[in-house]
PDB file of C-alpha atoms in Angstrom:
ATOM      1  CA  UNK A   1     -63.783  -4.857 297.170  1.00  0.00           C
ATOM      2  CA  UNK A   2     -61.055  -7.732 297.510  1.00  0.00           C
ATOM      3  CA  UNK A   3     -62.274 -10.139 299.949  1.00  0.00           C
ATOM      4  CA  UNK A   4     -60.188 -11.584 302.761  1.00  0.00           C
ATOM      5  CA  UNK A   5     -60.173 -14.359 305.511  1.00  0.00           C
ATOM      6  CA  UNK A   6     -61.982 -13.866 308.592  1.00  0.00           C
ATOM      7  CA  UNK A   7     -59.415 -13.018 310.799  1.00  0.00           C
ATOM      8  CA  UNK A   8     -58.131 -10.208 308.282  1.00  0.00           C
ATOM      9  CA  UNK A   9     -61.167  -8.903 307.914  1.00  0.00           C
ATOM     10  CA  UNK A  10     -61.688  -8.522 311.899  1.00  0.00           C
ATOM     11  CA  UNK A  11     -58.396  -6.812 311.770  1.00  0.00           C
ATOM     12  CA  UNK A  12     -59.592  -4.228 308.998  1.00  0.00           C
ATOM     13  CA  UNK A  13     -62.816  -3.719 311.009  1.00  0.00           C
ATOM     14  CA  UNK A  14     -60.986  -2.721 313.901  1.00  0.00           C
ATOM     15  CA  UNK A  15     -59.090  -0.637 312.252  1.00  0.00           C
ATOM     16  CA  UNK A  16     -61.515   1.081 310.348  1.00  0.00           C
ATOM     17  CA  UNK A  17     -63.784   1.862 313.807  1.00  0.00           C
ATOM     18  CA  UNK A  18     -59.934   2.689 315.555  1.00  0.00           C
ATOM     19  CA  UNK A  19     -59.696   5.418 312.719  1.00  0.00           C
ATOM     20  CA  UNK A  20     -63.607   6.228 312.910  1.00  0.00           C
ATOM     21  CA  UNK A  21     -63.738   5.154 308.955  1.00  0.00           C
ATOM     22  CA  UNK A  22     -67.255   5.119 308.696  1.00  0.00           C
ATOM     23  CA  UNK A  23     -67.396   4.265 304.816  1.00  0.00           C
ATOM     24  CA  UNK A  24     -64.328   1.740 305.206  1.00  0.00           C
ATOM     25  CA  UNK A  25     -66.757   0.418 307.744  1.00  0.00           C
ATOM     26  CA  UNK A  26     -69.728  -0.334 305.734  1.00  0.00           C
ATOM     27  CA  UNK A  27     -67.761  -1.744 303.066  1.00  0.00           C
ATOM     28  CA  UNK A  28     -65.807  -4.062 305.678  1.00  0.00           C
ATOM     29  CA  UNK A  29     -69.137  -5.133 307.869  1.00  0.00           C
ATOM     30  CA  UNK A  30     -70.901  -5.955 304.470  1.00  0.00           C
ATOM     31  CA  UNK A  31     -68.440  -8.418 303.443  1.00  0.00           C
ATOM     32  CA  UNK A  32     -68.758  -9.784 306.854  1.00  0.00           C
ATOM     33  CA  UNK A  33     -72.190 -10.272 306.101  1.00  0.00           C
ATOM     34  CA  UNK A  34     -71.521 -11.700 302.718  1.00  0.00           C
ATOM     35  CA  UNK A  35     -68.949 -13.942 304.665  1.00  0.00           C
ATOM     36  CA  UNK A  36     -71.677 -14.848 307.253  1.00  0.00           C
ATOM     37  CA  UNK A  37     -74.422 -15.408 304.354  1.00  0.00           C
ATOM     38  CA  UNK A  38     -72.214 -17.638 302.118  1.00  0.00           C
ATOM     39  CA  UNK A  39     -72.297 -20.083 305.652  1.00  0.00           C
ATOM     40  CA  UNK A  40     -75.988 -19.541 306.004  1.00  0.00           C
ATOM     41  CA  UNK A  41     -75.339 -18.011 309.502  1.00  0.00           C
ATOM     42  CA  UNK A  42     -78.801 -15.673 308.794  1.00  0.00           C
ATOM     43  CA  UNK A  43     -78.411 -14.110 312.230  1.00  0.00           C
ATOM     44  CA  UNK A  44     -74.772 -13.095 311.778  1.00  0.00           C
ATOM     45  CA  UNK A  45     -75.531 -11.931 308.503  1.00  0.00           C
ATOM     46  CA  UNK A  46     -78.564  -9.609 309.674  1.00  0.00           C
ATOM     47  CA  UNK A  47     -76.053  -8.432 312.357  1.00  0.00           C
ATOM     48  CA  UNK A  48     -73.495  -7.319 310.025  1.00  0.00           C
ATOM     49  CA  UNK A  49     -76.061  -5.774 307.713  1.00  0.00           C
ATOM     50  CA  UNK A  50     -77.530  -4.051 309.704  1.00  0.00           C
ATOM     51  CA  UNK A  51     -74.572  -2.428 311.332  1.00  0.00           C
ATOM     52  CA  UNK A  52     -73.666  -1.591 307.735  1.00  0.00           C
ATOM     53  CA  UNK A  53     -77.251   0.050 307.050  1.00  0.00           C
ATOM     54  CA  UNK A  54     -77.086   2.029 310.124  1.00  0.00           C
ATOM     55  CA  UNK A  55     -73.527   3.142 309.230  1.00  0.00           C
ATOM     56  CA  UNK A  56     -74.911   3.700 305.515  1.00  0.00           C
ATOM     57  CA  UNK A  57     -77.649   5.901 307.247  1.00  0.00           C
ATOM     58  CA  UNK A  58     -75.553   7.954 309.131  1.00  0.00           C
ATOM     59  CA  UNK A  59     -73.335   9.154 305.938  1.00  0.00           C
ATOM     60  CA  UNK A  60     -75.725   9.072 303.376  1.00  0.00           C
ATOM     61  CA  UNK A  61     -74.035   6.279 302.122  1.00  0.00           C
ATOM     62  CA  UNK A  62     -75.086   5.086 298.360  1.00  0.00           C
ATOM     63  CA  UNK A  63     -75.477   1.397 299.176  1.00  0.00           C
ATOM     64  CA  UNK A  64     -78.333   1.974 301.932  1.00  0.00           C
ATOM     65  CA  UNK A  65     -80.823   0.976 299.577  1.00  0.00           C
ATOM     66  CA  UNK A  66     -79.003  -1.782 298.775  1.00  0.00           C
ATOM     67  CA  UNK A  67     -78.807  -2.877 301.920  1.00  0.00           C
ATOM     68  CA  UNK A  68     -82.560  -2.128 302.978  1.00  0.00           C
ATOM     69  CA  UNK A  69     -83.106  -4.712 300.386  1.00  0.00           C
ATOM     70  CA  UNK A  70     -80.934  -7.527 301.928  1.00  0.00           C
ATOM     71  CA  UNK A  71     -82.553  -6.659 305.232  1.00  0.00           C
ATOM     72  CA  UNK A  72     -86.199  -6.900 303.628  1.00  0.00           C
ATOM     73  CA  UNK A  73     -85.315  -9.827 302.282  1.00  0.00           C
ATOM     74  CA  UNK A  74     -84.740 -11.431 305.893  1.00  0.00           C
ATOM     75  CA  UNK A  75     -87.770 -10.015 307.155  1.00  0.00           C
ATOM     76  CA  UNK A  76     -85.406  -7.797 309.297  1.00  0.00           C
ATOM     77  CA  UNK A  77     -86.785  -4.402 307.659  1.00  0.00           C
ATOM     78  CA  UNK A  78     -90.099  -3.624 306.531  1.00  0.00           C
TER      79      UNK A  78
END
């Protein structure tokens, strides 16, 4: 996944939800997270995540357990 600037990568997410890309969208609101993460912003990073996870969930996504980690890991899943 090649990483972009913020603003592109609010674009993309719009996009992606516009076009109801549900697998565009995990991959887009995990690199927010990473984004948010790499700034230590925790709670923005949670946020993203966890829209990702939920996302993941609903499609039966292969990076849910992935992401249940990262969540666990913030003490945001148990």
């Amino acid at each position: 996944m090649a990483h972009c600037d913020a603003d592109e990568l609010d674009r993309k997410l719009l996009a992606a939800h516009a076009r109801a890309d549900n697998a565009a969208l995990v991959q887009f609101y995990t690199q927010a997270g990473d984004m948010a993460e790499s700034q230590g912003q925790i709670e923005a990073t949670c946020f993203y995540l966890t829209h990702a996870y939920v996302l993941a969930l609903e499609q039966g996504n292969p990076s849910v357990d992935h992401l249940r980690k990262r969540l666990v890991a913030y003490g945001r899943e148990k």
